[in-house]
Tab-separated table of N, CA and C in Angstrom:
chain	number	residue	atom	x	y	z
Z	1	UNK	N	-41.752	31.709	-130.752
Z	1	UNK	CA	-42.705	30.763	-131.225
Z	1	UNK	C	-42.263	30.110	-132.530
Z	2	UNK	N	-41.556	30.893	-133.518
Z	2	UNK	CA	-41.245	30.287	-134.717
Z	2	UNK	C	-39.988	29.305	-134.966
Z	3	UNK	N	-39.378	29.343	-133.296
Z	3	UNK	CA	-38.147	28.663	-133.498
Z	3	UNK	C	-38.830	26.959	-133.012
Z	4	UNK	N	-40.006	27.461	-131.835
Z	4	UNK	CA	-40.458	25.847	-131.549
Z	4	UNK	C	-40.943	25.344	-132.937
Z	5	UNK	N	-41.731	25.874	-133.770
Z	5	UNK	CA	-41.765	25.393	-135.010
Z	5	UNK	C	-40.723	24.599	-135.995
Z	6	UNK	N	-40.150	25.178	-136.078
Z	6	UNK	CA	-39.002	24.784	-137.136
Z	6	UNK	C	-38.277	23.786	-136.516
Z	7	UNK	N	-38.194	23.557	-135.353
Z	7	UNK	CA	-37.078	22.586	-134.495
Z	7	UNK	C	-38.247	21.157	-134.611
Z	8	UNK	N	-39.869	21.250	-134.644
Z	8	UNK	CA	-40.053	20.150	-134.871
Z	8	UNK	C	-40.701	19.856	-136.756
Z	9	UNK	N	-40.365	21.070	-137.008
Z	9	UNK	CA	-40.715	20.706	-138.757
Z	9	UNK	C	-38.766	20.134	-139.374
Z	10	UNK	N	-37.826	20.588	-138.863
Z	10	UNK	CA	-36.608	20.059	-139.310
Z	10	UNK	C	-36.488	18.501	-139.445
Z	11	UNK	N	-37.033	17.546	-138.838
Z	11	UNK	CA	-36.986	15.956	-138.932
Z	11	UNK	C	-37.833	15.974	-140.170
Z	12	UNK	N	-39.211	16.840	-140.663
Z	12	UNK	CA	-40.158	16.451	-141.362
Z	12	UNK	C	-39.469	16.905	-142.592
Z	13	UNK	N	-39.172	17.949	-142.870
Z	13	UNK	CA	-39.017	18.955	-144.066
Z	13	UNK	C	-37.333	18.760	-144.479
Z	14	UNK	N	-36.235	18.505	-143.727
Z	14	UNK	CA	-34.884	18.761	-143.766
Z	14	UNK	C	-34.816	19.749	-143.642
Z	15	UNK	N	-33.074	20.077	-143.661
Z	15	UNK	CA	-32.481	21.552	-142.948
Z	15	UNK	C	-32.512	22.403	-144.184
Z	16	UNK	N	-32.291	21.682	-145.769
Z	16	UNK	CA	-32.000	22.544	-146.700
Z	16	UNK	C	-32.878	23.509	-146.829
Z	17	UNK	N	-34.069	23.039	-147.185
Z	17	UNK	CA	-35.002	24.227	-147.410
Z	17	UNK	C	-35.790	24.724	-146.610
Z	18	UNK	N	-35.999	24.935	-145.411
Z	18	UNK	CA	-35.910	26.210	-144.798
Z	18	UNK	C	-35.004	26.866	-144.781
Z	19	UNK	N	-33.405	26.631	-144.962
Z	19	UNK	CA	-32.306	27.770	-144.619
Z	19	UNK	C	-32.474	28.789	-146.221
Z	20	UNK	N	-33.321	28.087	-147.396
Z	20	UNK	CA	-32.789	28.314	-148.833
Z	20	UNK	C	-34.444	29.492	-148.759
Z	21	UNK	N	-35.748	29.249	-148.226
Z	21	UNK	CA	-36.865	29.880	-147.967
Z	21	UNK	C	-36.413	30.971	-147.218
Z	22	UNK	N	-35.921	30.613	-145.982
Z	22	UNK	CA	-35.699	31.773	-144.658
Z	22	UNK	C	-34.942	32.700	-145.583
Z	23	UNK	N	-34.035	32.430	-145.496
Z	23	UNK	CA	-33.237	33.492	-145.955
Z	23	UNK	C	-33.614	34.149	-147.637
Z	24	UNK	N	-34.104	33.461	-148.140
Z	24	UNK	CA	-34.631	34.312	-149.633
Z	24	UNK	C	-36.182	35.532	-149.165
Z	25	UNK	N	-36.870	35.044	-148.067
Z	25	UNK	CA	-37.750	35.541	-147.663
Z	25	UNK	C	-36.973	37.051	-146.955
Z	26	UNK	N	-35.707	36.908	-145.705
Z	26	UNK	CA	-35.131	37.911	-145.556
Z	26	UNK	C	-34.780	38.678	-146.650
Z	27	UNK	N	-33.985	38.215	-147.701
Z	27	UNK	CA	-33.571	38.914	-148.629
Z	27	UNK	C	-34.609	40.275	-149.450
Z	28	UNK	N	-35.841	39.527	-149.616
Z	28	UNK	CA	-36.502	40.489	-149.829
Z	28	UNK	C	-36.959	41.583	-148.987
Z	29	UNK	N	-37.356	41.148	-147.852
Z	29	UNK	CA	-37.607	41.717	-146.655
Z	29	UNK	C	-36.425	43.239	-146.957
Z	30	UNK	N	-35.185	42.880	-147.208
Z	30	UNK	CA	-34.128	44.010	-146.598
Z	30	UNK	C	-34.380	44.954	-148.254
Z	31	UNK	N	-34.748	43.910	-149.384
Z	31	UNK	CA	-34.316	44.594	-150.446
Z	31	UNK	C	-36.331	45.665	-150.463
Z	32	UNK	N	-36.981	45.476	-150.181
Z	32	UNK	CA	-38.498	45.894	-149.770
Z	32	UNK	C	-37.629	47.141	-148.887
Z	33	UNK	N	-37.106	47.150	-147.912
Z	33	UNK	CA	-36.982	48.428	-146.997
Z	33	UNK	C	-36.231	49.301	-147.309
Z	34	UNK	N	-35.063	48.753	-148.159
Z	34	UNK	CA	-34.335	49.604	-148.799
Z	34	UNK	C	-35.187	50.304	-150.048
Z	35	UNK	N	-36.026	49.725	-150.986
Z	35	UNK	CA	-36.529	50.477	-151.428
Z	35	UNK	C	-38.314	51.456	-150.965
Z	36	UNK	N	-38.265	51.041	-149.958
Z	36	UNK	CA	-39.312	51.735	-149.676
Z	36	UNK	C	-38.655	53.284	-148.749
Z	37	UNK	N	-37.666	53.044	-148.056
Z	37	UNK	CA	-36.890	53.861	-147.111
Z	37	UNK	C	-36.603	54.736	-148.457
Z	38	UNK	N	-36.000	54.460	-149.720
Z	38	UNK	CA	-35.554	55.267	-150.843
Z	38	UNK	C	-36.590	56.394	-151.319
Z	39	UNK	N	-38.144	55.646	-151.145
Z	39	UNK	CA	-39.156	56.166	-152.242
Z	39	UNK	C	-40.202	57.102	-150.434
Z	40	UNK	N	-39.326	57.322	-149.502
Z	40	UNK	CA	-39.934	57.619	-148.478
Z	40	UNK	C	-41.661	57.153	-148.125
Z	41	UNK	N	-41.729	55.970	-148.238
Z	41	UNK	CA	-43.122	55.484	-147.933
Z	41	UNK	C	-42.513	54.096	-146.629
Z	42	UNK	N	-41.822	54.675	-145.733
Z	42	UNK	CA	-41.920	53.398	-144.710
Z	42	UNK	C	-42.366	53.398	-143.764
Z	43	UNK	N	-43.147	53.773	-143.449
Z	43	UNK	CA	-44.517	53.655	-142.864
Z	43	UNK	C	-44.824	51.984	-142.656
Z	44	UNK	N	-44.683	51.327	-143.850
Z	44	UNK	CA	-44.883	50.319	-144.001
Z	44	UNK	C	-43.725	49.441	-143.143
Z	45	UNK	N	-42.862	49.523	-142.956
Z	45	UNK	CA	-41.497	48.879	-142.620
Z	45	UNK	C	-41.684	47.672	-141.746
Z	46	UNK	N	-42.690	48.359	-140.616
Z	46	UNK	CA	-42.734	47.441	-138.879
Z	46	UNK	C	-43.146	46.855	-139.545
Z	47	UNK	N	-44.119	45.935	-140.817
Z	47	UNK	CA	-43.916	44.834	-141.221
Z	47	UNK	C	-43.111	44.199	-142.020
Z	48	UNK	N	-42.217	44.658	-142.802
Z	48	UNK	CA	-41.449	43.970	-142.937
Z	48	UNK	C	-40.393	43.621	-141.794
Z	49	UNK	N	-40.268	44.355	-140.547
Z	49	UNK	CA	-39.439	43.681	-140.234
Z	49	UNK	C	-40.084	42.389	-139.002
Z	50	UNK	N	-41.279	42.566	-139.295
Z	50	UNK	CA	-42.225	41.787	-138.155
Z	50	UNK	C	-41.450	40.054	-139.429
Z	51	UNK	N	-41.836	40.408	-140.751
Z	51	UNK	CA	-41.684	39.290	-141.576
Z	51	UNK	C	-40.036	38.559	-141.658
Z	52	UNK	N	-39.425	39.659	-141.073
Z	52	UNK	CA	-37.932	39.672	-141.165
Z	52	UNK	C	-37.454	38.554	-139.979
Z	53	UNK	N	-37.836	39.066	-139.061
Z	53	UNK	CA	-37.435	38.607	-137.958
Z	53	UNK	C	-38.033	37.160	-137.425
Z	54	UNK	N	-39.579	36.767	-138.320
Z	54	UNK	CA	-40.145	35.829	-138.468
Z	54	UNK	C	-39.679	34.447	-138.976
Z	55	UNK	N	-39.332	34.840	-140.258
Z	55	UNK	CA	-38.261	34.097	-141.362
Z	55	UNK	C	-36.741	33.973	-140.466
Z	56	UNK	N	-36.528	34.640	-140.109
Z	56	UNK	CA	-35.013	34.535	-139.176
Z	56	UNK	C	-34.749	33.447	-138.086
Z	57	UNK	N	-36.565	33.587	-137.424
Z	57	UNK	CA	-36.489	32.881	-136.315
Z	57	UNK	C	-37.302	31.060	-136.511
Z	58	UNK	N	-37.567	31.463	-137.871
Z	58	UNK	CA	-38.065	29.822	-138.761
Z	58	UNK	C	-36.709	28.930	-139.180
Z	59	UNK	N	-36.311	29.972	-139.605
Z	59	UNK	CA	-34.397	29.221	-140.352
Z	59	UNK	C	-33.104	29.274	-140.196
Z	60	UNK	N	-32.945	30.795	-139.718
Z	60	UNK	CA	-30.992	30.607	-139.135
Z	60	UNK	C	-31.238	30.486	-137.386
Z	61	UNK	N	-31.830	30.728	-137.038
Z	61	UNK	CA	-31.736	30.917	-135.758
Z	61	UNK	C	-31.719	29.451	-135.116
Z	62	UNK	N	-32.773	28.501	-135.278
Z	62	UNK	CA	-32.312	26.968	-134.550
Z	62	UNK	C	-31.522	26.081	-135.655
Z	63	UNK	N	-31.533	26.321	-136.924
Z	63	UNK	CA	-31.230	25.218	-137.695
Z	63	UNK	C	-29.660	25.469	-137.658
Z	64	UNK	N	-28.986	26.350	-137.662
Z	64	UNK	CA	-27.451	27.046	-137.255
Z	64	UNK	C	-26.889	25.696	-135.976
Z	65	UNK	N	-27.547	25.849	-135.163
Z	65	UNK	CA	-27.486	25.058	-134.215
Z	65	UNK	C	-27.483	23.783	-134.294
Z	66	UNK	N	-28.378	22.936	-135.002
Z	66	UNK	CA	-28.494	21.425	-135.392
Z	66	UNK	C	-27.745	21.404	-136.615
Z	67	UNK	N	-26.566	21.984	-136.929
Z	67	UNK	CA	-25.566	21.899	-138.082
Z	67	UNK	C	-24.458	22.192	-136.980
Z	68	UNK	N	-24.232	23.007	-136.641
Z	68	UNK	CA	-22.966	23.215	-135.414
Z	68	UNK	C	-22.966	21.494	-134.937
Z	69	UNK	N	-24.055	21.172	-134.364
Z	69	UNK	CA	-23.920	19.602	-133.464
Z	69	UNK	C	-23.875	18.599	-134.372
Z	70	UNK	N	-24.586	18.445	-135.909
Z	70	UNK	CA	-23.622	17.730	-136.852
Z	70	UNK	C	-22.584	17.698	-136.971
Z	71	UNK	N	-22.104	18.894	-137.324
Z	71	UNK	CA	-20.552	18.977	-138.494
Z	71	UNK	C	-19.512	19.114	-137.612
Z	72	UNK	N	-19.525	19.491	-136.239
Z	72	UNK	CA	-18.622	19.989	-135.770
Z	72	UNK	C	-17.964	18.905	-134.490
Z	73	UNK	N	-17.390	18.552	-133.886
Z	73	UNK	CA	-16.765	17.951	-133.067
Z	73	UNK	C	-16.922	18.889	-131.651
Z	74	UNK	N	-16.399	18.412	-130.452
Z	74	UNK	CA	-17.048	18.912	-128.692
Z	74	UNK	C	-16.475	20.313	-129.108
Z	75	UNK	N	-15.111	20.877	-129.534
Z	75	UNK	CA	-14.506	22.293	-129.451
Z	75	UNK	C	-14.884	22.633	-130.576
Z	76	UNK	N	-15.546	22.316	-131.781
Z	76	UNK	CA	-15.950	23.169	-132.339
Z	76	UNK	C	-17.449	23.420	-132.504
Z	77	UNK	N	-17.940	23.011	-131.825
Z	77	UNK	CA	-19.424	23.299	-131.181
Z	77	UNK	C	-19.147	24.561	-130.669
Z	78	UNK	N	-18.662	25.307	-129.614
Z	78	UNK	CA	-18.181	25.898	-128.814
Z	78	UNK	C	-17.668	27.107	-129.915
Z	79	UNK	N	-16.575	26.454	-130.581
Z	79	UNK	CA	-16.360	28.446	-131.325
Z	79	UNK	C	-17.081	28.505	-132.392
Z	80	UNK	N	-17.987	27.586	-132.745
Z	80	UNK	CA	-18.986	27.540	-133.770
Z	80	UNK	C	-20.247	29.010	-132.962
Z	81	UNK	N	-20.423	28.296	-131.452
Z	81	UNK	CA	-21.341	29.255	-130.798
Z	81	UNK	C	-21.137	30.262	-130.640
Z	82	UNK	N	-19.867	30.082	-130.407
Z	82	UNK	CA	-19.054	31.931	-130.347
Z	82	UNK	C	-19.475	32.872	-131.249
Z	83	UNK	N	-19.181	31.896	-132.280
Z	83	UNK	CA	-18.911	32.885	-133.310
Z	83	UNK	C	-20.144	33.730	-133.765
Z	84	UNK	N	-20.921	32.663	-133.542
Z	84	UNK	CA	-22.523	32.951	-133.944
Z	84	UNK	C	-23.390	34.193	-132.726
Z	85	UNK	N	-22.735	33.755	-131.813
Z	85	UNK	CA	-23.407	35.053	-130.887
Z	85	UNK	C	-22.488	36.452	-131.263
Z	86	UNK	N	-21.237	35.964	-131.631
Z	86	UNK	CA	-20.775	37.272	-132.226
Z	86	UNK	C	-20.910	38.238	-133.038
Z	87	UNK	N	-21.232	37.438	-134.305
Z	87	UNK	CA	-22.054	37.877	-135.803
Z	87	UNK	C	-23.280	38.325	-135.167
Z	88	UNK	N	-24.150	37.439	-134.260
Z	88	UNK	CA	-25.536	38.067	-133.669
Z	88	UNK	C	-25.442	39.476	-133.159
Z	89	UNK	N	-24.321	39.918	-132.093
Z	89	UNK	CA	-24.339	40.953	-131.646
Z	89	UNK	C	-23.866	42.174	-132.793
Z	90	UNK	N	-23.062	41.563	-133.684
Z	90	UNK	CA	-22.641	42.829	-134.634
Z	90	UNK	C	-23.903	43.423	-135.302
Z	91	UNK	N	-24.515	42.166	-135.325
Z	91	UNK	CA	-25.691	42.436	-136.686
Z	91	UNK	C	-26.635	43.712	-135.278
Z	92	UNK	N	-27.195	42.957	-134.453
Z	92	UNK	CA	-27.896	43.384	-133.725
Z	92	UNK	C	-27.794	45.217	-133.210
């Protein structure tokens, strides 16, 4: 649901700031679990990563894509995608 969002807020808003929001929003997200996982209270976690994965799917996840089909030419569309499902699966 958050990616149909962002694919029609990107014409309204530009690409910069959601990628500069999304990802500062993850950032905390990971730096929140790491310290809550530290102080053993994560209990709390399934929301951060409900918020994690939210923010992920607002900003790298389609906007990655409408920068690949800017910047890149027909073959590098292609190992642009690669690459990105690759990094996806490592992370994953």
């Amino acid at each position: 649901g958050s990616n149909i969002l962002s694919i029609f807020a990107i014409n309204k808003i530009g690409r910069k700031a959601p990628l500069i929001w999304g990802q500062s929003v993850m950032a905390i997200c990971l730096l929140c679990f790491f310290i809550f996982s530290k102080a053993d209270i994560a209990e709390n976690s399934k929301y951060l990563v409900l918020v994690y994965v939210f923010s992920w799917g607002i900003s790298l996840a389609p906007i990655v894509w409408v920068y690949l089909s800017d910047i890149l030419p027909d073959i590098g569309v292609g190992i642009g995608a690669l690459t990105s499902w690759i990094c996806s699966i490592i992370v994953a």
